[in-house]
PDB file of C-alpha atoms in Angstrom:
ATOM      1  CA  MET N1206      68.051  87.538 101.085  1.00  0.00           C
ATOM      2  CA  ILE N1207      67.955  85.745  97.486  1.00  0.00           C
ATOM      3  CA  VAL N1208      69.369  87.475  94.490  1.00  0.00           C
ATOM      4  CA  THR N1209      68.930  86.780  91.148  1.00  0.00           C
ATOM      5  CA  ALA N1210      71.270  88.681  88.012  1.00  0.00           C
ATOM      6  CA  ILE N1211      70.446  88.275  84.962  1.00  0.00           C
ATOM      7  CA  TYR N1212      73.517  89.870  82.636  1.00  0.00           C
ATOM      8  CA  GLY N1213      72.987  90.485  79.089  1.00  0.00           C
ATOM      9  CA  THR N1214      76.280  89.323  78.256  1.00  0.00           C
ATOM     10  CA  GLU N1215      78.818  86.800  78.383  1.00  0.00           C
ATOM     11  CA  HIS N1216      81.441  88.819  79.002  1.00  0.00           C
ATOM     12  CA  VAL N1217      82.500  90.587  82.267  1.00  0.00           C
ATOM     13  CA  GLY N1218      82.584  93.846  81.609  1.00  0.00           C
ATOM     14  CA  SER N1219      81.855  97.273  83.565  1.00  0.00           C
ATOM     15  CA  THR N1220      78.202  96.325  83.836  1.00  0.00           C
ATOM     16  CA  VAL N1221      78.801  93.134  85.474  1.00  0.00           C
ATOM     17  CA  HIS N1222      80.929  94.627  88.060  1.00  0.00           C
ATOM     18  CA  LEU N1223      78.579  97.214  88.770  1.00  0.00           C
ATOM     19  CA  ALA N1224      76.265  94.416  89.010  1.00  0.00           C
ATOM     20  CA  ARG N1225      78.755  92.732  91.036  1.00  0.00           C
ATOM     21  CA  MET N1226      79.466  96.000  93.564  1.00  0.00           C
ATOM     22  CA  ALA N1227      75.371  95.780  94.203  1.00  0.00           C
ATOM     23  CA  ILE N1228      75.083  91.911  95.030  1.00  0.00           C
ATOM     24  CA  GLU N1229      78.450  93.154  97.576  1.00  0.00           C
ATOM     25  CA  THR N1230      76.408  95.702  99.049  1.00  0.00           C
ATOM     26  CA  LEU N1231      73.336  93.670  99.484  1.00  0.00           C
ATOM     27  CA  GLN N1232      74.739  91.348 101.305  1.00  0.00           C
ATOM     28  CA  PRO N1233      72.379  88.416 100.217  1.00  0.00           C
ATOM     29  CA  ASP N1234      72.084  84.744 101.656  1.00  0.00           C
ATOM     30  CA  GLU N1235      71.972  83.581  98.240  1.00  0.00           C
ATOM     31  CA  VAL N1236      72.977  84.788  94.786  1.00  0.00           C
ATOM     32  CA  HIS N1237      72.258  83.332  91.641  1.00  0.00           C
ATOM     33  CA  GLU N1238      74.203  84.585  88.336  1.00  0.00           C
ATOM     34  CA  LEU N1239      73.045  83.970  84.503  1.00  0.00           C
ATOM     35  CA  PHE N1240      74.646  84.691  81.629  1.00  0.00           C
ATOM     36  CA  LEU N1241      73.341  85.258  78.384  1.00  0.00           C
ATOM     37  CA  PRO N1242      73.559  83.443  75.748  1.00  0.00           C
ATOM     38  CA  ARG N1243      75.197  80.912  77.265  1.00  0.00           C
ATOM     39  CA  ASP N1244      72.258  79.951  79.980  1.00  0.00           C
ATOM     40  CA  PHE N1245      69.378  80.820  78.040  1.00  0.00           C
ATOM     41  CA  HIS N1246      70.116  80.536  74.210  1.00  0.00           C
ATOM     42  CA  HIS N1247      66.715  79.782  72.658  1.00  0.00           C
ATOM     43  CA  MET N1248      65.072  82.332  70.288  1.00  0.00           C
ATOM     44  CA  CYS N1249      61.215  82.867  69.981  1.00  0.00           C
ATOM     45  CA  THR N1250      59.683  81.725  67.112  1.00  0.00           C
ATOM     46  CA  GLY N1251      56.567  82.997  67.744  1.00  0.00           C
ATOM     47  CA  CYS N1252      55.132  80.069  68.493  1.00  0.00           C
ATOM     48  CA  ASN N1253      52.406  81.537  71.179  1.00  0.00           C
ATOM     49  CA  ALA N1254      52.274  78.116  72.967  1.00  0.00           C
ATOM     50  CA  CYS N1255      53.475  80.112  75.908  1.00  0.00           C
ATOM     51  CA  PHE N1256      49.983  82.086  75.808  1.00  0.00           C
ATOM     52  CA  PHE N1257      47.746  78.834  75.357  1.00  0.00           C
ATOM     53  CA  ALA N1258      49.624  76.076  77.464  1.00  0.00           C
ATOM     54  CA  PRO N1259      48.371  75.713  81.734  1.00  0.00           C
ATOM     55  CA  VAL N1260      51.615  77.009  82.663  1.00  0.00           C
ATOM     56  CA  ALA N1261      53.106  80.851  81.105  1.00  0.00           C
ATOM     57  CA  CYS N1262      56.375  78.915  80.153  1.00  0.00           C
ATOM     58  CA  CYS N1263      57.712  78.633  76.570  1.00  0.00           C
ATOM     59  CA  ALA N1264      56.902  74.978  75.713  1.00  0.00           C
ATOM     60  CA  PRO N1265      59.935  73.948  73.130  1.00  0.00           C
ATOM     61  CA  ALA N1266      62.363  75.884  75.708  1.00  0.00           C
ATOM     62  CA  HIS N1267      61.277  74.190  78.913  1.00  0.00           C
ATOM     63  CA  ALA N1268      64.109  72.654  79.646  1.00  0.00           C
ATOM     64  CA  GLN N1269      66.182  75.924  79.906  1.00  0.00           C
ATOM     65  CA  ILE N1270      63.408  78.321  80.699  1.00  0.00           C
ATOM     66  CA  ALA N1271      62.104  76.200  83.766  1.00  0.00           C
ATOM     67  CA  PRO N1272      65.015  76.394  86.635  1.00  0.00           C
ATOM     68  CA  ILE N1273      65.213  80.110  85.556  1.00  0.00           C
ATOM     69  CA  LEU N1274      61.993  80.822  86.284  1.00  0.00           C
ATOM     70  CA  ASP N1275      62.079  78.958  89.336  1.00  0.00           C
ATOM     71  CA  THR N1276      65.075  81.229  90.443  1.00  0.00           C
ATOM     72  CA  ILE N1277      63.387  84.457  89.128  1.00  0.00           C
ATOM     73  CA  ASP N1278      60.070  83.430  91.106  1.00  0.00           C
ATOM     74  CA  ARG N1279      62.178  82.812  94.273  1.00  0.00           C
ATOM     75  CA  ALA N1280      64.146  85.864  94.705  1.00  0.00           C
ATOM     76  CA  ASP N1281      63.613  88.894  96.762  1.00  0.00           C
ATOM     77  CA  VAL N1282      66.127  91.186  94.722  1.00  0.00           C
ATOM     78  CA  LEU N1283      66.187  90.727  90.720  1.00  0.00           C
ATOM     79  CA  ILE N1284      69.101  92.708  88.881  1.00  0.00           C
ATOM     80  CA  LEU N1285      69.199  92.569  85.096  1.00  0.00           C
ATOM     81  CA  ALA N1286      71.884  94.268  83.441  1.00  0.00           C
ATOM     82  CA  SER N1287      72.830  94.658  80.021  1.00  0.00           C
ATOM     83  CA  PRO N1288      75.941  96.581  78.720  1.00  0.00           C
ATOM     84  CA  VAL N1289      74.584  99.315  75.548  1.00  0.00           C
ATOM     85  CA  TYR N1290      74.269  98.151  72.095  1.00  0.00           C
ATOM     86  CA  VAL N1291      73.519  99.952  69.917  1.00  0.00           C
ATOM     87  CA  TYR N1292      71.341 101.682  72.226  1.00  0.00           C
ATOM     88  CA  HIS N1293      69.353  98.980  73.253  1.00  0.00           C
ATOM     89  CA  VAL N1294      69.642  95.979  75.259  1.00  0.00           C
ATOM     90  CA  THR N1295      72.099  93.308  74.069  1.00  0.00           C
ATOM     91  CA  GLY N1296      69.974  91.186  71.646  1.00  0.00           C
ATOM     92  CA  ALA N1297      70.716  87.789  73.796  1.00  0.00           C
ATOM     93  CA  MET N1298      68.830  89.959  76.715  1.00  0.00           C
ATOM     94  CA  LYS N1299      65.924  91.044  74.288  1.00  0.00           C
ATOM     95  CA  SER N1300      65.465  87.584  72.899  1.00  0.00           C
ATOM     96  CA  PHE N1301      65.441  86.145  76.746  1.00  0.00           C
ATOM     97  CA  LEU N1302      63.067  89.032  77.653  1.00  0.00           C
ATOM     98  CA  ASP N1303      60.761  88.064  74.486  1.00  0.00           C
ATOM     99  CA  HIS N1304      60.047  84.783  76.199  1.00  0.00           C
ATOM    100  CA  PHE N1305      58.312  86.315  78.886  1.00  0.00           C
ATOM    101  CA  GLY N1306      55.127  88.100  77.036  1.00  0.00           C
ATOM    102  CA  CYS N1307      52.798  85.352  78.595  1.00  0.00           C
ATOM    103  CA  ARG N1308      53.609  86.514  82.104  1.00  0.00           C
ATOM    104  CA  TRP N1309      52.886  90.268  80.902  1.00  0.00           C
ATOM    105  CA  MET N1310      50.024  91.849  83.198  1.00  0.00           C
ATOM    106  CA  LEU N1311      47.724  91.352  80.348  1.00  0.00           C
ATOM    107  CA  HIS N1312      47.859  87.270  80.230  1.00  0.00           C
ATOM    108  CA  ARG N1313      49.238  85.859  83.274  1.00  0.00           C
ATOM    109  CA  PRO N1314      51.448  87.573  85.613  1.00  0.00           C
ATOM    110  CA  SER N1315      53.039  85.757  88.652  1.00  0.00           C
ATOM    111  CA  PRO N1316      51.698  87.195  92.298  1.00  0.00           C
ATOM    112  CA  SER N1317      55.572  87.178  93.418  1.00  0.00           C
ATOM    113  CA  MET N1318      56.323  89.888  91.356  1.00  0.00           C
ATOM    114  CA  PHE N1319      54.437  92.543  92.634  1.00  0.00           C
ATOM    115  CA  THR N1320      56.229  92.363  96.368  1.00  0.00           C
ATOM    116  CA  LYS N1321      59.351  92.194  94.651  1.00  0.00           C
ATOM    117  CA  ARG N1322      61.972  94.731  93.899  1.00  0.00           C
ATOM    118  CA  ALA N1323      64.085  94.855  90.776  1.00  0.00           C
ATOM    119  CA  LEU N1324      67.608  97.039  90.078  1.00  0.00           C
ATOM    120  CA  LEU N1325      68.023  98.036  86.251  1.00  0.00           C
ATOM    121  CA  LEU N1326      72.067  98.512  85.390  1.00  0.00           C
ATOM    122  CA  THR N1327      73.798  99.674  82.469  1.00  0.00           C
ATOM    123  CA  THR N1328      77.133 101.355  80.838  1.00  0.00           C
ATOM    124  CA  ALA N1329      78.102 102.637  78.018  1.00  0.00           C
ATOM    125  CA  ALA N1330      81.709 103.818  77.092  1.00  0.00           C
ATOM    126  CA  GLY N1331      79.271 107.360  75.710  1.00  0.00           C
ATOM    127  CA  GLY N1332      75.488 107.221  75.458  1.00  0.00           C
ATOM    128  CA  GLY N1333      72.292 104.978  74.908  1.00  0.00           C
ATOM    129  CA  MET N1334      71.968 104.260  78.413  1.00  0.00           C
ATOM    130  CA  ARG N1335      68.269 106.130  78.716  1.00  0.00           C
ATOM    131  CA  ARG N1336      66.891 103.821  75.801  1.00  0.00           C
ATOM    132  CA  THR N1337      68.612 100.893  77.410  1.00  0.00           C
ATOM    133  CA  LEU N1338      67.579 101.113  80.723  1.00  0.00           C
ATOM    134  CA  GLN N1339      63.555 101.744  78.901  1.00  0.00           C
ATOM    135  CA  ASP N1340      64.090  98.267  77.421  1.00  0.00           C
ATOM    136  CA  LEU N1341      64.364  96.948  80.535  1.00  0.00           C
ATOM    137  CA  GLN N1342      61.801  98.801  82.523  1.00  0.00           C
ATOM    138  CA  ASP N1343      58.918  97.789  80.356  1.00  0.00           C
ATOM    139  CA  SER N1344      59.484  94.493  81.022  1.00  0.00           C
ATOM    140  CA  MET N1345      59.658  95.310  84.810  1.00  0.00           C
ATOM    141  CA  ASN N1346      56.172  97.269  84.478  1.00  0.00           C
ATOM    142  CA  PHE N1347      54.568  94.661  82.534  1.00  0.00           C
ATOM    143  CA  TRP N1348      55.847  91.629  84.660  1.00  0.00           C
ATOM    144  CA  GLY N1349      54.542  93.905  87.623  1.00  0.00           C
ATOM    145  CA  VAL N1350      57.512  94.156  90.157  1.00  0.00           C
ATOM    146  CA  GLY N1351      56.811  96.781  93.036  1.00  0.00           C
ATOM    147  CA  ARG N1352      59.727  98.677  93.136  1.00  0.00           C
ATOM    148  CA  VAL N1353      62.401  99.371  90.634  1.00  0.00           C
ATOM    149  CA  VAL N1354      65.459 101.392  90.774  1.00  0.00           C
ATOM    150  CA  ARG N1355      67.652 102.540  87.766  1.00  0.00           C
ATOM    151  CA  LEU N1356      71.045 102.984  86.920  1.00  0.00           C
ATOM    152  CA  GLY N1357      72.732 103.687  83.848  1.00  0.00           C
ATOM    153  CA  ARG N1358      75.884 105.502  83.461  1.00  0.00           C
ATOM    154  CA  ALA N1359      78.693 106.494  80.840  1.00  0.00           C
ATOM    155  CA  ILE N1360      82.374 105.393  81.553  1.00  0.00           C
ATOM    156  CA  HIS N1361      84.476 106.549  79.496  1.00  0.00           C
ATOM    157  CA  ALA N1362      86.373 103.462  78.810  1.00  0.00           C
ATOM    158  CA  LEU N1363      85.904 100.367  76.275  1.00  0.00           C
ATOM    159  CA  THR N1364      86.713  98.424  78.948  1.00  0.00           C
ATOM    160  CA  TRP N1365      87.175  97.380  83.028  1.00  0.00           C
ATOM    161  CA  ASP N1366      90.278  97.686  83.165  1.00  0.00           C
ATOM    162  CA  THR N1367      91.038 101.233  81.551  1.00  0.00           C
ATOM    163  CA  VAL N1368      88.127 102.719  83.687  1.00  0.00           C
ATOM    164  CA  SER N1369      89.825 105.219  85.896  1.00  0.00           C
ATOM    165  CA  PRO N1370      89.917 104.851  89.812  1.00  0.00           C
ATOM    166  CA  ALA N1371      88.301 108.310  90.255  1.00  0.00           C
ATOM    167  CA  MET N1372      85.380 106.572  88.087  1.00  0.00           C
ATOM    168  CA  ARG N1373      85.412 103.475  89.776  1.00  0.00           C
ATOM    169  CA  SER N1374      84.658 105.237  93.121  1.00  0.00           C
ATOM    170  CA  ARG N1375      82.252 107.197  91.544  1.00  0.00           C
ATOM    171  CA  LEU N1376      80.503 103.929  90.312  1.00  0.00           C
ATOM    172  CA  GLU N1377      80.918 102.296  94.055  1.00  0.00           C
ATOM    173  CA  ARG N1378      79.189 105.360  95.525  1.00  0.00           C
ATOM    174  CA  ASP N1379      76.282 105.299  92.719  1.00  0.00           C
ATOM    175  CA  VAL N1380      75.640 101.592  93.174  1.00  0.00           C
ATOM    176  CA  GLN N1381      75.498 101.828  96.908  1.00  0.00           C
ATOM    177  CA  LYS N1382      73.159 104.829  96.633  1.00  0.00           C
ATOM    178  CA  ALA N1383      70.824 102.536  94.329  1.00  0.00           C
ATOM    179  CA  CYS N1384      70.453  99.879  96.672  1.00  0.00           C
ATOM    180  CA  ARG N1385      69.747 101.992  99.593  1.00  0.00           C
ATOM    181  CA  ARG N1386      66.705 103.409  96.968  1.00  0.00           C
ATOM    182  CA  LEU N1387      65.257  99.570  96.955  1.00  0.00           C
ATOM    183  CA  ARG N1388      64.349 100.251 100.433  1.00  0.00           C
ATOM    184  CA  PHE N1389      64.457  97.046 102.368  1.00  0.00           C
ATOM    185  CA  ASP N1390      63.443  99.210 105.744  1.00  0.00           C
ATOM    186  CA  ARG N1391      59.752  98.159 104.714  1.00  0.00           C
ATOM    187  CA  PRO N1392      57.618  95.826 102.677  1.00  0.00           C
ATOM    188  CA  VAL N1393      57.066  96.673  99.004  1.00  0.00           C
ATOM    189  CA  LYS N1394      54.126  98.041  98.063  1.00  0.00           C
ATOM    190  CA  PRO N1395      53.490  98.492  94.356  1.00  0.00           C
ATOM    191  CA  ARG N1396      53.687 101.619  92.354  1.00  0.00           C
ATOM    192  CA  LEU N1397      50.974 103.457  91.497  1.00  0.00           C
ATOM    193  CA  TYR N1398      51.605 102.736  87.776  1.00  0.00           C
ATOM    194  CA  VAL N1399      51.696  98.954  88.552  1.00  0.00           C
ATOM    195  CA  ARG N1400      48.456  99.133  90.561  1.00  0.00           C
ATOM    196  CA  LEU N1401      47.094 101.266  88.059  1.00  0.00           C
ATOM    197  CA  MET N1402      47.685  98.882  84.739  1.00  0.00           C
ATOM    198  CA  PHE N1403      46.054  96.046  87.180  1.00  0.00           C
ATOM    199  CA  GLY N1404      42.967  97.562  87.449  1.00  0.00           C
ATOM    200  CA  PHE N1405      42.986  98.526  84.125  1.00  0.00           C
ATOM    201  CA  PHE N1406      43.328  94.973  83.229  1.00  0.00           C
ATOM    202  CA  ARG N1407      40.972  93.498  85.221  1.00  0.00           C
ATOM    203  CA  ARG N1408      38.736  95.183  83.556  1.00  0.00           C
ATOM    204  CA  LEU N1409      39.565  94.969  79.893  1.00  0.00           C
ATOM    205  CA  LEU N1410      40.449  91.089  80.279  1.00  0.00           C
ATOM    206  CA  PRO N1411      36.845  90.180  80.590  1.00  0.00           C
ATOM    207  CA  ARG N1412      36.308  91.947  77.119  1.00  0.00           C
ATOM    208  CA  MET N1413      39.062  89.531  75.576  1.00  0.00           C
ATOM    209  CA  ASN N1414      38.217  86.326  73.796  1.00  0.00           C
ATOM    210  CA  THR N1415      41.503  84.835  75.759  1.00  0.00           C
ATOM    211  CA  ALA N1416      40.411  81.462  77.956  1.00  0.00           C
ATOM    212  CA  THR N1417      43.299  80.248  79.356  1.00  0.00           C
ATOM    213  CA  ASP N1418      44.549  84.031  80.749  1.00  0.00           C
ATOM    214  CA  LEU N1419      40.786  84.670  82.134  1.00  0.00           C
ATOM    215  CA  GLN N1420      41.129  80.940  84.070  1.00  0.00           C
ATOM    216  CA  TYR N1421      44.246  82.262  85.552  1.00  0.00           C
ATOM    217  CA  TRP N1422      42.832  85.707  86.733  1.00  0.00           C
ATOM    218  CA  GLU N1423      39.541  83.538  87.891  1.00  0.00           C
ATOM    219  CA  ALA N1424      41.945  81.311  90.209  1.00  0.00           C
ATOM    220  CA  GLN N1425      43.962  83.911  91.733  1.00  0.00           C
ATOM    221  CA  GLY N1426      40.700  85.579  93.037  1.00  0.00           C
ATOM    222  CA  TRP N1427      41.599  88.906  91.056  1.00  0.00           C
ATOM    223  CA  PHE N1428      38.384  89.457  89.464  1.00  0.00           C
ATOM    224  CA  SER N1429      36.471  88.967  93.112  1.00  0.00           C
ATOM    225  CA  GLY N1430      38.418  91.972  94.238  1.00  0.00           C
ATOM    226  CA  HIS N1431      41.520  90.267  95.617  1.00  0.00           C
ATOM    227  CA  LYS N1432      44.801  92.139  94.807  1.00  0.00           C
ATOM    228  CA  PRO N1433      48.542  90.124  94.702  1.00  0.00           C
ATOM    229  CA  TRP N1434      50.333  92.352  97.202  1.00  0.00           C
TER     230      TRP N1434
END
């Protein structure tokens, strides 16, 4: 098993500890950890190059993003972990996800996503977990990720050092339960929502003048009835 964990902060706080609990539970053969913005600091400028290039990738940030795309595509499990910043994901995580609009279902989703698992994690001292998880969920939905599990917890502390032993034990139990919900006892079949979106965009795309996307879908055989799962 290969796990790629993407953290919305360089600070090794409660959310990163939650993700590392998950990694310890999963016991993967290979782990890749990406800390934002350290490992990806490019800002999307809206140049639209990714939508028209033959490969769905940010041209100005190609040197940074290409190896990240490789680790994402090879992973069996994606862990996206962001602490709550003003009731949403961190700016670094948002900036990172901005670069993957070209991989949304409407454009050129990677076939590997449809049979991939994702674990979305967040912590906060108080509230904001639902909105933060939804920020991450939106990208997972439109990337076409087959199975997604979410976990957000209010830890009632500002630092990991001040999290109570009782809360740490609870978090560990919750993480183990979330990992079980990833269901490694059976192959991934994409969620109904993902399958419905795929069917919708398969009907919509031929009516849109997006030649690069049309060529991609045709090359995948998706207009001919083939599916990426």
